[in-house]
């Protein structure tokens, strides 16, 4: 295995569609950097995608492939990290089942993500067994690799807390098997969507990692600017402008200059957007080009997952043997 026995980091994403810049700066950029310091496992949480999207599975396969392509083109490195597909490692399902035996329903019902989602998704029936057990499956994902750190967004903290509680309960009943995983919260760079609201697929305001330079340019030209700046000689308010929020991320070294030019009405919004688009294309085109290469070689993605699955199942299999032994349910493995 190419793992170097550094501390283990694990994280997963649900394959729910093409990744956008919010996902990139919110999570992926951080994952890319973690590879320097840790042994990393990154997986596609396709079973978790089913908890809410069990009816229409028609796009799942394409989403899984595209997610791997997004990851690799953004700098996750299959030579250094292990990428795998959750549903390929059946051991996750076994551990989830065993955890379901010891997890009190009250822990799951009181989970804030459960309550929020049930309230939000009124049009879809997710009052299911699988959705309630979402955090229990997530605990299995994490604990089966005995991961030390889990990089997640703040919204996922309750799930991680539950993973720790399940680990403690298992250890208390059956003896010490699982270390308690810690969250890795890093400062995410926040980008609004092109309309100034939070960047989100459901608002239709995203810029995708897979957008071509032409599309990026077009989306920048559509960005909402300071509404009070009607003519070019009106002084602007960069702090309320979406374009400026992007300058802060993509044009860090010139951000003071942009601010001053805007406030003093020395630059027009069209020019300001063109400057931004240039910077963004400079940053994003290597990612875009890498994607083109990967997408033209369809067996590559499969090879990456196959190789990662092979390594993941080795670790997961060892943990499961330990689990069955600790629970004394390894009867059939005993030499007769
Ligand atoms: N629930 C996570 C999310 O929606 C995805 C996920 C599933 C995950 N299993 C995980 C993240 C294990 C970290 C570790 O983002
Ligand atoms: Fe926004 Fe730039 Fe126009 Fe100022 S000049 S309002 S920062 S687009």
Tab-separated table of C-alpha atoms and ligand atoms in Angstrom:
chain	number	residue	atom	x	y	z
A	1	UNK	CA	0.000	0.000	0.000
A	2	UNK	CA	1.241	3.494	-0.663
A	3	UNK	CA	0.124	4.686	2.731
A	4	UNK	CA	2.969	6.032	4.773
A	5	UNK	CA	1.474	5.604	8.232
A	6	UNK	CA	0.779	9.216	8.762
A	7	UNK	CA	-2.379	10.068	10.646
A	8	UNK	CA	-5.473	9.014	8.740
A	9	UNK	CA	-7.954	11.470	7.293
A	10	UNK	CA	-11.225	10.372	5.731
A	11	UNK	CA	-14.032	12.255	4.093
A	12	UNK	CA	-16.848	11.644	1.672
A	13	UNK	CA	-19.232	13.518	-0.587
A	14	UNK	CA	-22.618	12.571	-1.908
A	15	UNK	CA	-22.661	12.418	-5.713
A	16	UNK	CA	-25.573	14.766	-6.236
A	17	UNK	CA	-24.308	16.670	-9.275
A	18	UNK	CA	-21.432	18.636	-10.771
A	19	UNK	CA	-19.264	20.378	-8.165
A	20	UNK	CA	-19.347	24.165	-8.108
A	21	UNK	CA	-16.928	26.760	-6.816
A	22	UNK	CA	-18.756	26.823	-3.480
A	23	UNK	CA	-17.963	23.124	-3.043
A	24	UNK	CA	-14.420	23.707	-4.229
A	25	UNK	CA	-13.547	26.520	-1.832
A	26	UNK	CA	-15.734	25.088	0.914
A	27	UNK	CA	-14.237	21.595	0.959
A	28	UNK	CA	-12.238	20.329	-1.967
A	29	UNK	CA	-9.435	22.883	-1.816
A	30	UNK	CA	-8.946	21.892	1.799
A	31	UNK	CA	-8.868	18.182	0.929
A	32	UNK	CA	-6.234	18.841	-1.724
A	33	UNK	CA	-3.976	20.476	0.879
A	34	UNK	CA	-4.535	17.757	3.481
A	35	UNK	CA	-2.852	15.273	1.175
A	36	UNK	CA	0.545	16.805	2.012
A	37	UNK	CA	0.247	16.080	5.707
A	38	UNK	CA	-1.955	13.026	6.070
A	39	UNK	CA	-2.780	9.675	4.584
A	40	UNK	CA	-6.147	10.387	3.024
A	41	UNK	CA	-9.163	8.335	2.070
A	42	UNK	CA	-11.816	10.057	-0.021
A	43	UNK	CA	-14.968	8.298	-0.997
A	44	UNK	CA	-18.106	8.784	-3.028
A	45	UNK	CA	-21.042	8.381	-0.625
A	46	UNK	CA	-23.491	6.929	-3.137
A	47	UNK	CA	-25.556	5.072	-0.528
A	48	UNK	CA	-25.980	8.340	1.325
A	49	UNK	CA	-27.214	9.918	-1.901
A	50	UNK	CA	-29.918	7.234	-1.966
A	51	UNK	CA	-31.267	8.203	1.458
A	52	UNK	CA	-32.952	11.233	-0.086
A	53	UNK	CA	-32.776	10.339	-3.775
A	54	UNK	CA	-33.938	6.732	-3.772
A	55	UNK	CA	-36.644	7.197	-6.386
A	56	UNK	CA	-34.786	8.685	-9.312
A	57	UNK	CA	-31.425	6.983	-9.596
A	58	UNK	CA	-31.009	7.702	-13.294
A	59	UNK	CA	-28.186	10.204	-12.854
A	60	UNK	CA	-26.298	8.506	-10.079
A	61	UNK	CA	-23.825	6.667	-12.278
A	62	UNK	CA	-22.880	9.754	-14.268
A	63	UNK	CA	-22.661	11.795	-11.071
A	64	UNK	CA	-20.246	9.295	-9.519
A	65	UNK	CA	-17.961	9.424	-12.546
A	66	UNK	CA	-18.126	13.191	-12.763
A	67	UNK	CA	-17.346	13.564	-9.107
A	68	UNK	CA	-14.140	11.572	-9.483
A	69	UNK	CA	-13.246	13.660	-12.533
A	70	UNK	CA	-13.946	16.863	-10.574
A	71	UNK	CA	-11.772	15.610	-7.712
A	72	UNK	CA	-8.794	14.656	-9.817
A	73	UNK	CA	-8.920	17.740	-11.994
A	74	UNK	CA	-9.026	19.905	-8.855
A	75	UNK	CA	-5.862	18.278	-7.525
A	76	UNK	CA	-6.834	15.260	-5.481
A	77	UNK	CA	-4.150	12.771	-6.354
A	78	UNK	CA	-4.956	9.066	-6.735
A	79	UNK	CA	-1.222	8.314	-6.482
A	80	UNK	CA	-1.143	9.673	-2.956
A	81	UNK	CA	-4.684	9.229	-1.657
A	82	UNK	CA	-7.193	6.412	-1.774
A	83	UNK	CA	-10.428	7.100	-3.660
A	84	UNK	CA	-13.202	4.587	-3.333
A	85	UNK	CA	-16.890	4.035	-3.853
A	86	UNK	CA	-18.933	3.453	-0.705
A	87	UNK	CA	-21.239	0.897	-2.306
A	88	UNK	CA	-18.267	-1.198	-3.441
A	89	UNK	CA	-17.178	-1.807	0.136
A	90	UNK	CA	-19.949	-4.016	1.493
A	91	UNK	CA	-18.294	-4.009	4.897
A	92	UNK	CA	-19.743	-0.517	5.428
A	93	UNK	CA	-23.208	-2.054	5.208
A	94	UNK	CA	-22.321	-4.796	7.660
A	95	UNK	CA	-20.916	-2.357	10.204
A	96	UNK	CA	-23.900	-0.086	9.712
A	97	UNK	CA	-26.176	-3.017	10.497
A	98	UNK	CA	-24.251	-3.896	13.638
A	99	UNK	CA	-24.216	-0.265	14.755
A	100	UNK	CA	-27.968	-0.126	14.210
A	101	UNK	CA	-28.295	-2.750	16.956
A	102	UNK	CA	-26.684	-0.520	19.570
A	103	UNK	CA	-27.786	2.954	18.483
A	104	UNK	CA	-30.796	4.230	20.447
A	105	UNK	CA	-33.515	5.711	18.259
A	106	UNK	CA	-33.535	8.820	20.428
A	107	UNK	CA	-29.988	9.680	19.297
A	108	UNK	CA	-31.115	9.620	15.681
A	109	UNK	CA	-34.387	11.479	16.194
A	110	UNK	CA	-32.721	14.315	18.042
A	111	UNK	CA	-30.092	14.859	15.354
A	112	UNK	CA	-30.560	18.450	14.079
A	113	UNK	CA	-29.864	17.514	10.461
A	114	UNK	CA	-32.683	14.976	10.618
A	115	UNK	CA	-35.166	17.453	12.034
A	116	UNK	CA	-34.159	20.186	9.546
A	117	UNK	CA	-34.362	17.980	6.490
A	118	UNK	CA	-37.689	16.444	7.418
A	119	UNK	CA	-39.073	19.974	7.851
A	120	UNK	CA	-37.546	21.172	4.567
A	121	UNK	CA	-38.369	18.285	2.270
A	122	UNK	CA	-42.111	18.298	2.644
A	123	UNK	CA	-42.647	17.313	-0.977
A	124	UNK	CA	-40.576	14.146	-0.696
A	125	UNK	CA	-41.110	11.256	1.633
A	126	UNK	CA	-37.902	10.821	3.573
A	127	UNK	CA	-39.510	9.609	6.754
A	128	UNK	CA	-37.771	6.334	6.048
A	129	UNK	CA	-35.657	3.939	8.011
A	130	UNK	CA	-32.678	4.638	5.740
A	131	UNK	CA	-32.806	8.388	6.155
A	132	UNK	CA	-33.142	8.194	9.923
A	133	UNK	CA	-30.091	5.943	9.940
A	134	UNK	CA	-28.009	8.331	7.807
A	135	UNK	CA	-25.645	9.249	10.667
A	136	UNK	CA	-25.332	5.611	11.688
A	137	UNK	CA	-24.103	4.738	8.187
A	138	UNK	CA	-21.789	7.726	8.325
A	139	UNK	CA	-20.376	6.420	11.617
A	140	UNK	CA	-19.670	3.097	9.902
A	141	UNK	CA	-17.927	4.925	7.001
A	142	UNK	CA	-15.605	6.677	9.412
A	143	UNK	CA	-15.002	4.082	12.091
A	144	UNK	CA	-14.364	1.172	9.754
A	145	UNK	CA	-11.102	2.907	8.752
A	146	UNK	CA	-10.407	4.118	12.311
A	147	UNK	CA	-9.924	7.566	10.819
A	148	UNK	CA	-8.367	10.088	13.170
A	149	UNK	CA	-9.629	13.214	11.438
A	150	UNK	CA	-12.687	13.967	9.354
A	151	UNK	CA	-12.692	17.231	7.407
A	152	UNK	CA	-16.305	18.377	7.298
A	153	UNK	CA	-18.364	21.521	7.166
A	154	UNK	CA	-19.988	22.821	10.316
A	155	UNK	CA	-23.335	21.375	9.265
A	156	UNK	CA	-21.827	17.903	9.664
A	157	UNK	CA	-20.636	18.324	13.257
A	158	UNK	CA	-23.705	16.633	14.786
A	159	UNK	CA	-23.015	13.581	12.616
A	160	UNK	CA	-19.464	13.431	13.818
A	161	UNK	CA	-20.576	13.749	17.405
A	162	UNK	CA	-22.892	10.804	16.824
A	163	UNK	CA	-20.025	8.798	15.346
A	164	UNK	CA	-18.071	9.410	18.522
A	165	UNK	CA	-21.034	8.401	20.678
A	166	UNK	CA	-21.515	5.203	18.706
A	167	UNK	CA	-17.779	4.437	18.997
A	168	UNK	CA	-17.939	4.970	22.766
A	169	UNK	CA	-21.004	2.800	23.138
A	170	UNK	CA	-19.493	0.004	21.068
A	171	UNK	CA	-16.241	0.145	23.042
A	172	UNK	CA	-18.149	0.162	26.323
A	173	UNK	CA	-20.192	-2.911	25.426
A	174	UNK	CA	-17.665	-5.011	23.507
A	175	UNK	CA	-14.233	-3.666	24.398
A	176	UNK	CA	-11.956	-1.131	22.852
A	177	UNK	CA	-12.040	-1.310	19.055
A	178	UNK	CA	-12.703	2.197	17.766
A	179	UNK	CA	-10.780	5.432	18.330
A	180	UNK	CA	-12.972	8.531	18.473
A	181	UNK	CA	-12.673	10.559	15.262
A	182	UNK	CA	-12.114	14.309	15.446
A	183	UNK	CA	-13.530	16.889	13.048
A	184	UNK	CA	-11.101	18.988	11.039
A	185	UNK	CA	-12.717	22.348	10.612
A	186	UNK	CA	-10.730	24.661	8.424
A	187	UNK	CA	-11.636	28.116	7.426
A	188	UNK	CA	-13.529	27.762	4.180
A	189	UNK	CA	-13.321	30.578	1.681
A	190	UNK	CA	-16.852	31.711	1.097
A	191	UNK	CA	-18.074	32.660	-2.343
A	192	UNK	CA	-21.577	33.884	-3.123
A	193	UNK	CA	-23.463	32.708	-6.184
A	194	UNK	CA	-23.588	34.956	-9.241
A	195	UNK	CA	-26.827	36.523	-7.948
A	196	UNK	CA	-25.281	37.387	-4.582
A	197	UNK	CA	-27.139	34.716	-2.606
A	198	UNK	CA	-25.401	31.615	-1.242
A	199	UNK	CA	-24.010	29.551	-4.119
A	200	UNK	CA	-26.322	26.598	-4.461
A	201	UNK	CA	-27.527	24.266	-7.164
A	202	UNK	CA	-31.126	24.909	-6.183
A	203	UNK	CA	-30.740	28.671	-6.743
A	204	UNK	CA	-29.315	28.126	-10.203
A	205	UNK	CA	-26.529	30.611	-9.472
A	206	UNK	CA	-23.446	28.402	-9.549
A	207	UNK	CA	-20.199	28.432	-11.451
A	208	UNK	CA	-19.140	24.846	-12.002
A	209	UNK	CA	-15.634	23.432	-11.865
A	210	UNK	CA	-16.529	21.908	-15.217
A	211	UNK	CA	-17.622	25.185	-16.845
A	212	UNK	CA	-15.575	26.098	-19.910
A	213	UNK	CA	-13.664	29.414	-19.902
A	214	UNK	CA	-16.352	30.848	-22.197
A	215	UNK	CA	-19.117	29.926	-19.756
A	216	UNK	CA	-17.129	31.341	-16.823
A	217	UNK	CA	-16.781	34.630	-18.692
A	218	UNK	CA	-20.473	34.735	-19.467
A	219	UNK	CA	-21.459	34.006	-15.869
A	220	UNK	CA	-19.119	36.729	-14.585
A	221	UNK	CA	-20.753	39.190	-16.962
A	222	UNK	CA	-24.122	38.264	-15.454
A	223	UNK	CA	-23.020	38.864	-11.848
A	224	UNK	CA	-25.011	41.285	-9.714
A	225	UNK	CA	-22.983	44.404	-8.892
A	226	UNK	CA	-23.602	47.327	-6.530
A	227	UNK	CA	-27.221	48.299	-7.331
A	228	UNK	CA	-26.543	51.925	-6.419
A	229	UNK	CA	-23.870	52.261	-9.027
A	230	UNK	CA	-25.902	53.168	-12.067
A	231	UNK	CA	-23.478	55.306	-14.024
A	232	UNK	CA	-19.765	54.850	-14.300
A	233	UNK	CA	-19.042	58.007	-12.301
A	234	UNK	CA	-21.196	56.925	-9.331
A	235	UNK	CA	-18.877	55.833	-6.505
A	236	UNK	CA	-19.361	52.129	-5.795
A	237	UNK	CA	-19.726	50.038	-2.636
A	238	UNK	CA	-17.533	47.000	-3.198
A	239	UNK	CA	-18.632	45.350	0.058
A	240	UNK	CA	-22.120	44.731	-1.386
A	241	UNK	CA	-20.878	43.657	-4.809
A	242	UNK	CA	-20.703	40.011	-5.887
A	243	UNK	CA	-17.890	40.724	-8.321
A	244	UNK	CA	-15.816	42.136	-5.486
A	245	UNK	CA	-16.394	39.034	-3.350
A	246	UNK	CA	-14.878	37.034	-6.200
A	247	UNK	CA	-11.946	39.443	-6.558
A	248	UNK	CA	-11.123	38.699	-2.917
A	249	UNK	CA	-10.613	35.050	-3.774
A	250	UNK	CA	-9.261	35.125	-7.319
A	251	UNK	CA	-7.397	38.431	-7.356
A	252	UNK	CA	-6.052	38.611	-3.811
A	253	UNK	CA	-3.000	40.718	-4.594
A	254	UNK	CA	-4.987	43.461	-6.316
A	255	UNK	CA	-8.004	43.526	-4.066
A	256	UNK	CA	-7.100	46.869	-2.417
A	257	UNK	CA	-6.634	48.427	-5.823
A	258	UNK	CA	-10.026	47.182	-7.021
A	259	UNK	CA	-11.656	48.488	-3.852
A	260	UNK	CA	-10.173	51.941	-4.276
A	261	UNK	CA	-10.923	52.166	-7.996
A	262	UNK	CA	-14.531	51.186	-7.334
A	263	UNK	CA	-15.048	53.571	-4.429
A	264	UNK	CA	-13.558	56.445	-6.409
A	265	UNK	CA	-15.429	55.548	-9.583
A	266	UNK	CA	-12.179	55.124	-11.477
A	267	UNK	CA	-13.200	51.876	-13.106
A	268	UNK	CA	-16.427	50.781	-14.745
A	269	UNK	CA	-18.178	47.573	-13.782
A	270	UNK	CA	-17.727	46.073	-17.238
A	271	UNK	CA	-13.967	46.534	-17.049
A	272	UNK	CA	-13.928	45.304	-13.462
A	273	UNK	CA	-15.788	42.143	-14.500
A	274	UNK	CA	-13.452	41.575	-17.421
A	275	UNK	CA	-10.472	41.780	-15.092
A	276	UNK	CA	-12.083	39.267	-12.773
A	277	UNK	CA	-13.010	36.906	-15.589
A	278	UNK	CA	-9.381	36.964	-16.748
A	279	UNK	CA	-8.163	36.014	-13.278
A	280	UNK	CA	-10.744	33.278	-12.882
A	281	UNK	CA	-10.003	31.751	-16.246
A	282	UNK	CA	-6.293	31.806	-15.403
A	283	UNK	CA	-7.015	29.892	-12.199
A	284	UNK	CA	-9.636	27.535	-13.577
A	285	UNK	CA	-8.329	26.622	-17.010
A	286	UNK	CA	-5.697	24.138	-15.779
A	287	UNK	CA	-8.537	22.388	-13.916
A	288	UNK	CA	-10.693	22.533	-17.027
A	289	UNK	CA	-7.934	21.157	-19.246
A	290	UNK	CA	-7.233	18.297	-16.872
A	291	UNK	CA	-10.926	17.462	-16.892
A	292	UNK	CA	-10.934	17.316	-20.707
A	293	UNK	CA	-8.092	14.809	-20.622
A	294	UNK	CA	-9.722	12.627	-17.984
A	295	UNK	CA	-13.127	12.723	-19.620
A	296	UNK	CA	-11.690	11.539	-22.917
A	297	UNK	CA	-10.341	8.387	-21.292
A	298	UNK	CA	-13.358	6.646	-19.821
A	299	UNK	CA	-11.493	3.662	-18.381
A	300	UNK	CA	-9.270	5.916	-16.280
A	301	UNK	CA	-11.961	6.798	-13.749
A	302	UNK	CA	-12.911	3.160	-13.357
A	303	UNK	CA	-9.244	2.219	-12.887
A	304	UNK	CA	-8.854	4.848	-10.168
A	305	UNK	CA	-11.884	3.586	-8.263
A	306	UNK	CA	-10.981	-0.057	-8.743
A	307	UNK	CA	-7.514	0.545	-7.336
A	308	UNK	CA	-8.847	2.571	-4.406
A	309	UNK	CA	-11.557	0.018	-3.650
A	310	UNK	CA	-8.917	-2.682	-3.465
A	311	UNK	CA	-6.994	-0.794	-0.798
A	312	UNK	CA	-10.082	0.304	1.113
A	313	UNK	CA	-11.560	-3.181	1.320
A	314	UNK	CA	-8.332	-4.452	2.823
A	315	UNK	CA	-8.575	-2.034	5.758
A	316	UNK	CA	-12.343	-2.413	6.112
A	317	UNK	CA	-12.062	-6.203	6.078
A	318	UNK	CA	-9.492	-6.187	8.886
A	319	UNK	CA	-11.645	-3.953	11.047
A	320	UNK	CA	-14.683	-6.148	10.481
A	321	UNK	CA	-12.796	-9.215	11.634
A	322	UNK	CA	-11.875	-7.349	14.760
A	323	UNK	CA	-15.480	-6.222	15.234
A	324	UNK	CA	-16.909	-9.719	14.855
A	325	UNK	CA	-14.333	-11.049	17.268
A	326	UNK	CA	-15.058	-8.333	19.830
A	327	UNK	CA	-18.794	-9.043	19.551
A	328	UNK	CA	-18.154	-12.777	19.675
A	329	UNK	CA	-20.120	-13.322	16.492
A	330	UNK	CA	-17.259	-14.852	14.557
A	331	UNK	CA	-18.421	-18.397	15.200
A	332	UNK	CA	-17.939	-19.635	11.680
A	333	UNK	CA	-14.393	-18.332	11.510
A	334	UNK	CA	-13.267	-20.503	14.402
A	335	UNK	CA	-11.151	-23.411	13.323
A	336	UNK	CA	-13.119	-26.586	13.884
B	1	LIG	N1	-22.796	13.409	5.139
B	1	LIG	C1	-21.701	13.914	4.364
B	1	LIG	C2	-22.164	15.143	3.566
B	1	LIG	O1	-23.320	15.252	3.248
B	1	LIG	C3	-21.145	12.884	3.418
B	1	LIG	C4	-20.547	11.750	4.167
B	1	LIG	C5	-21.034	10.470	4.240
B	1	LIG	C6	-19.370	11.785	4.943
B	1	LIG	N2	-20.209	9.705	5.001
B	1	LIG	C7	-19.175	10.487	5.449
B	1	LIG	C8	-18.456	12.793	5.244
B	1	LIG	C9	-18.096	10.172	6.287
B	1	LIG	C10	-17.389	12.485	6.088
B	1	LIG	C11	-17.209	11.192	6.580
B	1	LIG	O2	-21.352	15.972	3.229
B	2	LIG	FE1	-18.508	45.776	-8.256
B	2	LIG	FE2	-16.304	46.230	-9.614
B	2	LIG	FE3	-18.568	47.528	-10.229
B	2	LIG	FE4	-17.281	48.062	-7.981
B	2	LIG	S1	-16.527	48.382	-10.053
B	2	LIG	S2	-19.476	47.752	-8.197
B	2	LIG	S3	-16.462	46.071	-7.411
B	2	LIG	S4	-18.180	45.346	-10.417
